Amino acid sequence: MKFEQLLGKPLSVFEKTIGNDFENRLHGKSFYYIPNEHIEKNFFNMTYNIITILKNEKEVVQSISIHFPKTINRKFYDLFVEEYGKPNNIQVIKGQEFVSESHLKDKNGKILQTARKGNFDLVEGTFDEKPLFIIWKKENFYVQAFLRHEQNISEITFSLEGPSSLNVKPN
């Protein structure tokens, strides 16, 4: 599926295209998931079962994010580069320092969640340096990969506008 072709289209076109396996009964109407754990979709040889979208007030799709239960691997990256070309930016973390850490615990004192606050710099790097972001700036859309290596999850977002968190400059 070419998700970029659904950008700028009415929500009804998006819903018809992704098919009947997806539902959106949780977290508002922009979170689509497959409730049957035995059904997974495939995108560049990686499986997924969750898609989130942003739409404008006219119900027109502005961005589509595909959520993967694993970190994007080299095979995915190579196939994606074959389709979309070399990325404009590969941002890796350098100079990371942790400032503080807090824990959410249950009533028995078991740690349920850990939150860390830290500072780091983003610098240009390569895929092999475990990037945080990979960005493609195409003529009519942007693609941003967000890789969370420690959590072993990632997502790819197709959008009409560039990533607001980074200063995207074409090479």
GROMACS .gro file of N, CA and C in nm:
model
  513
    1MET      N    1   0.084  -0.118   0.000
    1MET     CA    2   0.000   0.000   0.000
    1MET      C    3   0.088   0.124   0.000
    2LYS      N    4   0.055   0.219  -0.082
    2LYS     CA    5   0.127   0.346  -0.085
    2LYS      C    6   0.048   0.446  -0.001
    3PHE      N    7   0.088   0.457   0.125
    3PHE     CA    8   0.015   0.543   0.218
    3PHE      C    9   0.016   0.689   0.175
    4GLU      N   10   0.122   0.731   0.108
    4GLU     CA   11   0.129   0.870   0.066
    4GLU      C   12   0.016   0.906  -0.031
    5GLN      N   13  -0.040   0.808  -0.100
    5GLN     CA   14  -0.150   0.834  -0.192
    5GLN      C   15  -0.281   0.861  -0.120
    6LEU      N   16  -0.287   0.832   0.010
    6LEU     CA   17  -0.407   0.859   0.089
    6LEU      C   18  -0.404   0.995   0.157
    7LEU      N   19  -0.287   1.060   0.154
    7LEU     CA   20  -0.275   1.194   0.212
    7LEU      C   21  -0.357   1.292   0.130
    8GLY      N   22  -0.429   1.381   0.198
    8GLY     CA   23  -0.511   1.479   0.130
    8GLY      C   24  -0.644   1.425   0.081
    9LYS      N   25  -0.671   1.298   0.109
    9LYS     CA   26  -0.797   1.236   0.069
    9LYS      C   27  -0.895   1.238   0.187
   10PRO      N   28  -1.026   1.227   0.158
   10PRO     CA   29  -1.124   1.220   0.266
   10PRO      C   30  -1.102   1.097   0.354
   11LEU      N   31  -1.139   1.107   0.480
   11LEU     CA   32  -1.126   0.996   0.574
   11LEU      C   33  -1.194   0.870   0.522
   12SER      N   34  -1.307   0.885   0.454
   12SER     CA   35  -1.381   0.769   0.402
   12SER      C   36  -1.297   0.689   0.302
   13VAL      N   37  -1.215   0.757   0.222
   13VAL     CA   38  -1.128   0.688   0.127
   13VAL      C   39  -1.021   0.609   0.202
   14PHE      N   40  -0.962   0.670   0.306
   14PHE     CA   41  -0.863   0.601   0.389
   14PHE      C   42  -0.924   0.476   0.449
   15GLU      N   43  -1.041   0.487   0.512
   15GLU     CA   44  -1.104   0.372   0.578
   15GLU      C   45  -1.137   0.261   0.480
   16LYS      N   46  -1.183   0.297   0.362
   16LYS     CA   47  -1.215   0.196   0.261
   16LYS      C   48  -1.088   0.125   0.214
   17THR      N   49  -0.980   0.199   0.199
   17THR     CA   50  -0.854   0.144   0.147
   17THR      C   51  -0.787   0.049   0.246
   18ILE      N   52  -0.789   0.081   0.376
   18ILE     CA   53  -0.719  -0.005   0.472
   18ILE      C   54  -0.794  -0.134   0.500
   19GLY      N   55  -0.922  -0.140   0.469
   19GLY     CA   56  -0.996  -0.264   0.478
   19GLY      C   57  -1.071  -0.286   0.608
   20ASN      N   58  -1.141  -0.398   0.611
   20ASN     CA   59  -1.230  -0.430   0.722
   20ASN      C   60  -1.160  -0.491   0.843
   21ASP      N   61  -1.034  -0.525   0.834
   21ASP     CA   62  -0.963  -0.585   0.948
   21ASP      C   63  -0.944  -0.483   1.060
   22PHE      N   64  -0.940  -0.354   1.026
   22PHE     CA   65  -0.912  -0.249   1.124
   22PHE      C   66  -1.040  -0.197   1.188
   23GLU      N   67  -1.031  -0.164   1.317
   23GLU     CA   68  -1.137  -0.097   1.391
   23GLU      C   69  -1.081   0.030   1.449
   24ASN      N   70  -1.169   0.121   1.489
   24ASN     CA   71  -1.122   0.243   1.555
   24ASN      C   72  -1.216   0.279   1.670
   25ARG      N   73  -1.235   0.187   1.761
   25ARG     CA   74  -1.327   0.206   1.874
   25ARG      C   75  -1.257   0.254   2.000
   26LEU      N   76  -1.125   0.262   1.999
   26LEU     CA   77  -1.048   0.305   2.115
   26LEU      C   78  -0.979   0.437   2.085
   27HIS      N   79  -0.952   0.515   2.187
   27HIS     CA   80  -0.868   0.636   2.176
   27HIS      C   81  -0.917   0.734   2.069
   28GLY      N   82  -1.046   0.752   2.056
   28GLY     CA   83  -1.096   0.845   1.956
   28GLY      C   84  -1.100   0.781   1.819
   29LYS      N   85  -1.123   0.861   1.720
   29LYS     CA   86  -1.142   0.808   1.584
   29LYS      C   87  -1.018   0.816   1.497
   30SER      N   88  -0.901   0.834   1.556
   30SER     CA   89  -0.781   0.842   1.474
   30SER      C   90  -0.686   0.726   1.501
   31PHE      N   91  -0.728   0.628   1.579
   31PHE     CA   92  -0.647   0.513   1.617
   31PHE      C   93  -0.712   0.388   1.558
   32TYR      N   94  -0.648   0.329   1.458
   32TYR     CA   95  -0.702   0.211   1.391
   32TYR      C   96  -0.616   0.090   1.429
   33TYR      N   97  -0.680  -0.017   1.469
   33TYR     CA   98  -0.609  -0.136   1.514
   33TYR      C   99  -0.682  -0.261   1.464
   34ILE      N  100  -0.609  -0.371   1.460
   34ILE     CA  101  -0.668  -0.499   1.424
   34ILE      C  102  -0.692  -0.575   1.555
   35PRO      N  103  -0.819  -0.595   1.593
   35PRO     CA  104  -0.846  -0.662   1.721
   35PRO      C  105  -0.810  -0.810   1.722
   36ASN      N  106  -0.805  -0.875   1.607
   36ASN     CA  107  -0.770  -1.016   1.599
   36ASN      C  108  -0.617  -1.029   1.598
   37GLU      N  109  -0.561  -1.081   1.706
   37GLU     CA  110  -0.416  -1.089   1.718
   37GLU      C  111  -0.350  -1.181   1.616
   38HIS      N  112  -0.429  -1.261   1.545
   38HIS     CA  113  -0.373  -1.351   1.445
   38HIS      C  114  -0.363  -1.287   1.307
   39ILE      N  115  -0.417  -1.166   1.294
   39ILE     CA  116  -0.411  -1.095   1.166
   39ILE      C  117  -0.308  -0.983   1.178
   40GLU      N  118  -0.214  -0.981   1.086
   40GLU     CA  119  -0.115  -0.874   1.080
   40GLU      C  120  -0.099  -0.832   0.935
   41LYS      N  121  -0.071  -0.707   0.915
   41LYS     CA  122  -0.043  -0.654   0.782
   41LYS      C  123   0.109  -0.648   0.765
   42ASN      N  124   0.152  -0.643   0.640
   42ASN     CA  125   0.294  -0.642   0.609
   42ASN      C  126   0.327  -0.515   0.531
   43PHE      N  127   0.434  -0.448   0.571
   43PHE     CA  128   0.479  -0.328   0.502
   43PHE      C  129   0.631  -0.335   0.492
   44PHE      N  130   0.682  -0.353   0.371
   44PHE     CA  131   0.825  -0.368   0.347
   44PHE      C  132   0.885  -0.476   0.438
   45ASN      N  133   0.818  -0.591   0.442
   45ASN     CA  134   0.862  -0.710   0.517
   45ASN      C  135   0.860  -0.693   0.668
   46MET      N  136   0.787  -0.595   0.719
   46MET     CA  137   0.767  -0.584   0.864
   46MET      C  138   0.617  -0.584   0.892
   47THR      N  139   0.579  -0.652   0.998
   47THR     CA  140   0.437  -0.663   1.030
   47THR      C  141   0.393  -0.548   1.120
   48TYR      N  142   0.265  -0.516   1.107
   48TYR     CA  143   0.204  -0.412   1.190
   48TYR      C  144   0.056  -0.443   1.206
   49ASN      N  145  -0.006  -0.386   1.307
   49ASN     CA  146  -0.151  -0.399   1.323
   49ASN      C  147  -0.213  -0.272   1.382
   50ILE      N  148  -0.138  -0.162   1.383
   50ILE     CA  149  -0.189  -0.034   1.433
   50ILE      C  150  -0.149   0.078   1.336
   51ILE      N  151  -0.247   0.164   1.307
   51ILE     CA  152  -0.225   0.284   1.225
   51ILE      C  153  -0.293   0.400   1.298
   52THR      N  154  -0.224   0.514   1.306
   52THR     CA  155  -0.290   0.634   1.357
   52THR      C  156  -0.288   0.739   1.246
   53ILE      N  157  -0.388   0.825   1.249
   53ILE     CA  158  -0.397   0.931   1.149
   53ILE      C  159  -0.423   1.065   1.216
   54LEU      N  160  -0.389   1.171   1.146
   54LEU     CA  161  -0.432   1.305   1.182
   54LEU      C  162  -0.512   1.356   1.063
   55LYS      N  163  -0.623   1.420   1.094
   55LYS     CA  164  -0.707   1.475   0.988
   55LYS      C  165  -0.740   1.618   1.024
   56ASN      N  166  -0.779   1.696   0.924
   56ASN     CA  167  -0.816   1.834   0.952
   56ASN      C  168  -0.965   1.843   0.984
   57GLU      N  169  -1.015   1.965   1.003
   57GLU     CA  170  -1.155   1.985   1.041
   57GLU      C  171  -1.252   1.941   0.932
   58LYS      N  172  -1.203   1.925   0.810
   58LYS     CA  173  -1.288   1.880   0.699
   58LYS      C  174  -1.280   1.729   0.678
   59GLU      N  175  -1.219   1.657   0.776
   59GLU     CA  176  -1.206   1.511   0.769
   59GLU      C  177  -1.116   1.466   0.653
   60VAL      N  178  -1.015   1.547   0.623
   60VAL     CA  179  -0.917   1.514   0.520
   60VAL      C  180  -0.789   1.468   0.589
   61VAL      N  181  -0.735   1.357   0.544
   61VAL     CA  182  -0.617   1.296   0.606
   61VAL      C  183  -0.493   1.382   0.584
   62GLN      N  184  -0.426   1.419   0.695
   62GLN     CA  185  -0.305   1.501   0.691
   62GLN      C  186  -0.179   1.418   0.714
   63SER      N  187  -0.190   1.314   0.798
   63SER     CA  188  -0.075   1.225   0.822
   63SER      C  189  -0.124   1.086   0.859
   64ILE      N  190  -0.039   0.988   0.828
   64ILE     CA  191  -0.067   0.847   0.857
   64ILE      C  192   0.059   0.789   0.919
   65SER      N  193   0.044   0.727   1.036
   65SER     CA  194   0.158   0.662   1.103
   65SER      C  195   0.131   0.513   1.115
   66ILE      N  196   0.229   0.433   1.073
   66ILE     CA  197   0.223   0.289   1.086
   66ILE      C  198   0.312   0.252   1.203
   67HIS      N  199   0.256   0.179   1.300
   67HIS     CA  200   0.329   0.143   1.422
   67HIS      C  201   0.375  -0.002   1.414
   68PHE      N  202   0.504  -0.022   1.434
   68PHE     CA  203   0.563  -0.155   1.427
   68PHE      C  204   0.600  -0.204   1.566
   69PRO      N  205   0.576  -0.332   1.595
   69PRO     CA  206   0.612  -0.386   1.727
   69PRO      C  207   0.759  -0.421   1.739
   70LYS      N  208   0.841  -0.380   1.643
   70LYS     CA  209   0.985  -0.402   1.646
   70LYS      C  210   1.055  -0.279   1.587
   71THR      N  211   1.183  -0.271   1.611
   71THR     CA  212   1.261  -0.163   1.551
   71THR      C  213   1.283  -0.194   1.403
   72ILE      N  214   1.273  -0.093   1.322
   72ILE     CA  215   1.297  -0.108   1.178
   72ILE      C  216   1.436  -0.167   1.158
   73ASN      N  217   1.443  -0.271   1.076
   73ASN     CA  218   1.570  -0.339   1.055
   73ASN      C  219   1.633  -0.300   0.921
   74ARG      N  220   1.751  -0.350   0.897
   74ARG     CA  221   1.826  -0.318   0.775
   74ARG      C  222   1.749  -0.359   0.650
   75LYS      N  223   1.685  -0.476   0.651
   75LYS     CA  224   1.611  -0.522   0.534
   75LYS      C  225   1.498  -0.424   0.500
   76PHE      N  226   1.423  -0.381   0.601
   76PHE     CA  227   1.318  -0.282   0.580
   76PHE      C  228   1.378  -0.154   0.523
   77TYR      N  229   1.483  -0.106   0.586
   77TYR     CA  230   1.547   0.019   0.544
   77TYR      C  231   1.592   0.010   0.398
   78ASP      N  232   1.659  -0.098   0.360
   78ASP     CA  233   1.707  -0.113   0.222
   78ASP      C  234   1.592  -0.116   0.122
   79LEU      N  235   1.484  -0.189   0.154
   79LEU     CA  236   1.369  -0.194   0.065
   79LEU      C  237   1.301  -0.056   0.056
   80PHE      N  238   1.295   0.013   0.167
   80PHE     CA  239   1.234   0.146   0.170
   80PHE      C  240   1.316   0.244   0.086
   81VAL      N  241   1.448   0.236   0.096
   81VAL     CA  242   1.536   0.323   0.017
   81VAL      C  243   1.521   0.292  -0.132
   82GLU      N  244   1.502   0.165  -0.168
   82GLU     CA  245   1.477   0.131  -0.308
   82GLU      C  246   1.352   0.201  -0.360
   83GLU      N  247   1.250   0.210  -0.276
   83GLU     CA  248   1.123   0.271  -0.317
   83GLU      C  249   1.126   0.423  -0.311
   84TYR      N  250   1.183   0.480  -0.205
   84TYR     CA  251   1.173   0.625  -0.181
   84TYR      C  252   1.305   0.701  -0.198
   85GLY      N  253   1.413   0.631  -0.226
   85GLY     CA  254   1.542   0.697  -0.243
   85GLY      C  255   1.612   0.716  -0.110
   86LYS      N  256   1.734   0.769  -0.118
   86LYS     CA  257   1.812   0.793   0.003
   86LYS      C  258   1.742   0.898   0.089
   87PRO      N  259   1.745   0.882   0.220
   87PRO     CA  260   1.682   0.983   0.306
   87PRO      C  261   1.757   1.115   0.303
   88ASN      N  262   1.686   1.222   0.333
   88ASN     CA  263   1.748   1.353   0.342
   88ASN      C  264   1.825   1.369   0.473
   89ASN      N  265   1.776   1.306   0.578
   89ASN     CA  266   1.840   1.316   0.709
   89ASN      C  267   1.833   1.181   0.781
   90ILE      N  268   1.942   1.148   0.846
   90ILE     CA  269   1.946   1.036   0.941
   90ILE      C  270   2.002   1.096   1.069
   91GLN      N  271   1.917   1.109   1.169
   91GLN     CA  272   1.954   1.175   1.293
   91GLN      C  273   1.984   1.072   1.402
   92VAL      N  274   2.105   1.077   1.456
   92VAL     CA  275   2.145   0.987   1.564
   92VAL      C  276   2.171   1.069   1.691
   93ILE      N  277   2.157   1.003   1.802
   93ILE     CA  278   2.177   1.069   1.932
   93ILE      C  279   2.325   1.068   1.967
   94LYS      N  280   2.374   1.185   2.006
   94LYS     CA  281   2.512   1.199   2.055
   94LYS      C  282   2.509   1.278   2.185
   95GLY      N  283   2.604   1.252   2.271
   95GLY     CA  284   2.619   1.329   2.394
   95GLY      C  285   2.501   1.316   2.488
   96GLN      N  286   2.448   1.196   2.501
   96GLN     CA  287   2.331   1.176   2.585
   96GLN      C  288   2.370   1.176   2.733
   97GLU      N  289   2.295   1.255   2.813
   97GLU     CA  290   2.314   1.256   2.957
   97GLU      C  291   2.178   1.253   3.025
   98PHE      N  292   2.166   1.169   3.129
   98PHE     CA  293   2.041   1.160   3.203
   98PHE      C  294   2.042   1.260   3.317
   99VAL      N  295   1.933   1.335   3.330
   99VAL     CA  296   1.922   1.438   3.432
   99VAL      C  297   1.850   1.383   3.554
  100SER      N  298   1.742   1.307   3.532
  100SER     CA  299   1.667   1.252   3.644
  100SER      C  300   1.591   1.128   3.599
  101GLU      N  301   1.543   1.052   3.699
  101GLU     CA  302   1.467   0.931   3.672
  101GLU      C  303   1.361   0.917   3.780
  102SER      N  304   1.240   0.880   3.740
  102SER     CA  305   1.133   0.856   3.837
  102SER      C  306   1.062   0.727   3.801
  103HIS      N  307   0.995   0.669   3.901
  103HIS     CA  308   0.928   0.541   3.882
  103HIS      C  309   0.782   0.550   3.926
  104LEU      N  310   0.695   0.488   3.850
  104LEU     CA  311   0.556   0.471   3.888
  104LEU      C  312   0.545   0.330   3.943
  105LYS      N  313   0.498   0.317   4.067
  105LYS     CA  314   0.493   0.187   4.133
  105LYS      C  315   0.349   0.151   4.167
  106ASP      N  316   0.323   0.019   4.173
  106ASP     CA  317   0.192  -0.025   4.218
  106ASP      C  318   0.188  -0.024   4.370
  107LYS      N  319   0.078  -0.068   4.429
  107LYS     CA  320   0.061  -0.061   4.575
  107LYS      C  321   0.157  -0.152   4.651
  108ASN      N  322   0.214  -0.251   4.579
  108ASN     CA  323   0.312  -0.341   4.641
  108ASN      C  324   0.456  -0.295   4.622
  109GLY      N  325   0.474  -0.180   4.558
  109GLY     CA  326   0.608  -0.127   4.535
  109GLY      C  327   0.676  -0.176   4.410
  110LYS      N  328   0.605  -0.257   4.330
  110LYS     CA  329   0.661  -0.307   4.205
  110LYS      C  330   0.661  -0.193   4.102
  111ILE      N  331   0.774  -0.174   4.034
  111ILE     CA  332   0.787  -0.068   3.933
  111ILE      C  333   0.704  -0.105   3.810
  112LEU      N  334   0.611  -0.018   3.776
  112LEU     CA  335   0.528  -0.036   3.657
  112LEU      C  336   0.581   0.041   3.537
  113GLN      N  337   0.641   0.156   3.566
  113GLN     CA  338   0.689   0.242   3.457
  113GLN      C  339   0.806   0.327   3.508
  114THR      N  340   0.903   0.348   3.422
  114THR     CA  341   1.017   0.433   3.453
  114THR      C  342   1.020   0.549   3.355
  115ALA      N  343   1.034   0.669   3.407
  115ALA     CA  344   1.047   0.789   3.322
  115ALA      C  345   1.185   0.849   3.347
  116ARG      N  346   1.255   0.876   3.237
  116ARG     CA  347   1.386   0.938   3.246
  116ARG      C  348   1.384   1.071   3.174
  117LYS      N  349   1.448   1.168   3.235
  117LYS     CA  350   1.464   1.298   3.171
  117LYS      C  351   1.611   1.312   3.136
  118GLY      N  352   1.636   1.355   3.015
  118GLY     CA  353   1.775   1.368   2.973
  118GLY      C  354   1.792   1.472   2.864
  119ASN      N  355   1.915   1.497   2.833
  119ASN     CA  356   1.952   1.589   2.726
  119ASN      C  357   2.040   1.515   2.626
  120PHE      N  358   2.025   1.550   2.499
  120PHE     CA  359   2.110   1.491   2.398
  120PHE      C  360   2.110   1.580   2.275
  121ASP      N  361   2.206   1.558   2.189
  121ASP     CA  362   2.214   1.627   2.061
  121ASP      C  363   2.180   1.529   1.950
  122LEU      N  364   2.117   1.580   1.845
  122LEU     CA  365   2.094   1.501   1.725
  122LEU      C  366   2.193   1.546   1.619
  123VAL      N  367   2.265   1.451   1.562
  123VAL     CA  368   2.361   1.480   1.457
  123VAL      C  369   2.338   1.386   1.340
  124GLU      N  370   2.384   1.425   1.223
  124GLU     CA  371   2.373   1.339   1.106
  124GLU      C  372   2.455   1.213   1.127
  125GLY      N  373   2.399   1.101   1.086
  125GLY     CA  374   2.469   0.975   1.101
  125GLY      C  375   2.428   0.878   0.991
  126THR      N  376   2.440   0.750   1.022
  126THR     CA  377   2.405   0.644   0.927
  126THR      C  378   2.304   0.550   0.992
  127PHE      N  379   2.244   0.465   0.911
  127PHE     CA  380   2.147   0.369   0.964
  127PHE      C  381   2.213   0.276   1.066
  128ASP      N  382   2.338   0.241   1.043
  128ASP     CA  383   2.407   0.148   1.133
  128ASP      C  384   2.438   0.208   1.270
  129GLU      N  385   2.420   0.339   1.286
  129GLU     CA  386   2.445   0.404   1.415
  129GLU      C  387   2.319   0.413   1.501
  130LYS      N  388   2.219   0.333   1.469
  130LYS     CA  389   2.092   0.328   1.544
  130LYS      C  390   2.027   0.467   1.553
  131PRO      N  391   1.979   0.517   1.441
  131PRO     CA  392   1.921   0.652   1.441
  131PRO      C  393   1.792   0.661   1.521
  132LEU      N  394   1.762   0.782   1.564
  132LEU     CA  395   1.634   0.811   1.628
  132LEU      C  396   1.532   0.848   1.520
  133PHE      N  397   1.574   0.930   1.423
  133PHE     CA  398   1.488   0.973   1.313
  133PHE      C  399   1.556   0.949   1.179
  134ILE      N  400   1.474   0.912   1.081
  134ILE     CA  401   1.518   0.909   0.941
  134ILE      C  402   1.410   0.985   0.864
  135ILE      N  403   1.451   1.081   0.781
  135ILE     CA  404   1.354   1.169   0.716
  135ILE      C  405   1.377   1.173   0.565
  136TRP      N  406   1.266   1.158   0.493
  136TRP     CA  407   1.265   1.174   0.348
  136TRP      C  408   1.176   1.292   0.317
  137LYS      N  409   1.228   1.386   0.241
  137LYS     CA  410   1.147   1.499   0.195
  137LYS      C  411   1.123   1.476   0.046
  138LYS      N  412   1.000   1.444   0.014
  138LYS     CA  413   0.962   1.420  -0.125
  138LYS      C  414   0.893   1.544  -0.180
  139GLU      N  415   0.856   1.542  -0.305
  139GLU     CA  416   0.799   1.660  -0.368
  139GLU      C  417   0.667   1.704  -0.302
  140ASN      N  418   0.579   1.609  -0.271
  140ASN     CA  419   0.446   1.644  -0.219
  140ASN      C  420   0.418   1.590  -0.079
  141PHE      N  421   0.516   1.528  -0.017
  141PHE     CA  422   0.493   1.471   0.115
  141PHE      C  423   0.626   1.445   0.185
  142TYR      N  424   0.616   1.416   0.313
  142TYR     CA  425   0.733   1.381   0.394
  142TYR      C  426   0.713   1.241   0.451
  143VAL      N  427   0.825   1.175   0.478
  143VAL     CA  428   0.822   1.048   0.549
  143VAL      C  429   0.920   1.060   0.664
  144GLN      N  430   0.875   1.024   0.783
  144GLN     CA  431   0.963   1.025   0.899
  144GLN      C  432   0.956   0.891   0.968
  145ALA      N  433   1.071   0.829   0.986
  145ALA     CA  434   1.081   0.707   1.065
  145ALA      C  435   1.130   0.746   1.204
  146PHE      N  436   1.064   0.694   1.305
  146PHE     CA  437   1.098   0.719   1.445
  146PHE      C  438   1.131   0.584   1.506
  147LEU      N  439   1.259   0.562   1.539
  147LEU     CA  440   1.305   0.433   1.588
  147LEU      C  441   1.338   0.442   1.737
  148ARG      N  442   1.272   0.363   1.817
  148ARG     CA  443   1.299   0.359   1.961
  148ARG      C  444   1.366   0.225   1.990
  149HIS      N  445   1.498   0.225   1.984
  149HIS     CA  446   1.575   0.102   1.995
  149HIS      C  447   1.561   0.036   2.132
  150GLU      N  448   1.563   0.113   2.239
  150GLU     CA  449   1.553   0.054   2.373
  150GLU      C  450   1.421  -0.016   2.395
  151GLN      N  451   1.313   0.038   2.339
  151GLN     CA  452   1.181  -0.021   2.355
  151GLN      C  453   1.150  -0.124   2.246
  152ASN      N  454   1.237  -0.135   2.146
  152ASN     CA  455   1.221  -0.225   2.032
  152ASN      C  456   1.087  -0.201   1.961
  153ILE      N  457   1.057  -0.074   1.933
  153ILE     CA  458   0.940  -0.035   1.855
  153ILE      C  459   0.979   0.078   1.761
  154SER      N  460   0.897   0.099   1.658
  154SER     CA  461   0.922   0.209   1.566
  154SER      C  462   0.795   0.244   1.492
  155GLU      N  463   0.800   0.356   1.423
  155GLU     CA  464   0.686   0.396   1.341
  155GLU      C  465   0.735   0.475   1.221
  156ILE      N  466   0.655   0.469   1.117
  156ILE     CA  467   0.679   0.545   0.994
  156ILE      C  468   0.559   0.637   0.976
  157THR      N  469   0.585   0.766   0.957
  157THR     CA  470   0.476   0.863   0.938
  157THR      C  471   0.488   0.927   0.801
  158PHE      N  472   0.381   0.920   0.726
  158PHE     CA  473   0.367   0.990   0.599
  158PHE      C  474   0.284   1.113   0.627
  159SER      N  475   0.332   1.231   0.585
  159SER     CA  476   0.258   1.353   0.615
  159SER      C  477   0.268   1.454   0.501
  160LEU      N  478   0.170   1.545   0.499
  160LEU     CA  479   0.171   1.652   0.400
  160LEU      C  480   0.269   1.762   0.439
  161GLU      N  481   0.294   1.776   0.570
  161GLU     CA  482   0.387   1.877   0.619
  161GLU      C  483   0.507   1.809   0.681
  162GLY      N  484   0.618   1.880   0.685
  162GLY     CA  485   0.741   1.825   0.741
  162GLY      C  486   0.735   1.807   0.891
  163PRO      N  487   0.825   1.728   0.944
  163PRO     CA  488   0.830   1.706   1.089
  163PRO      C  489   0.854   1.838   1.161
  164SER      N  490   0.770   1.868   1.258
  164SER     CA  491   0.783   1.995   1.329
  164SER      C  492   0.896   1.993   1.431
  165SER      N  493   0.937   1.872   1.471
  165SER     CA  494   1.040   1.864   1.576
  165SER      C  495   1.182   1.876   1.523
  166LEU      N  496   1.198   1.868   1.393
  166LEU     CA  497   1.333   1.874   1.334
  166LEU      C  498   1.337   1.977   1.223
  167ASN      N  499   1.453   2.029   1.202
  167ASN     CA  500   1.474   2.123   1.093
  167ASN      C  501   1.515   2.040   0.972
  168VAL      N  502   1.421   2.007   0.885
  168VAL     CA  503   1.449   1.922   0.771
  168VAL      C  504   1.507   2.005   0.658
  169LYS      N  505   1.626   1.967   0.614
  169LYS     CA  506   1.691   2.035   0.503
  169LYS      C  507   1.725   1.932   0.398
  170PRO      N  508   1.679   1.950   0.276
  170PRO     CA  509   1.714   1.854   0.173
  170PRO      C  510   1.863   1.858   0.143
  171ASN      N  511   1.919   1.742   0.115
  171ASN     CA  512   2.062   1.734   0.081
  171ASN      C  513   2.086   1.785  -0.059
   0.00000   0.00000   0.00000
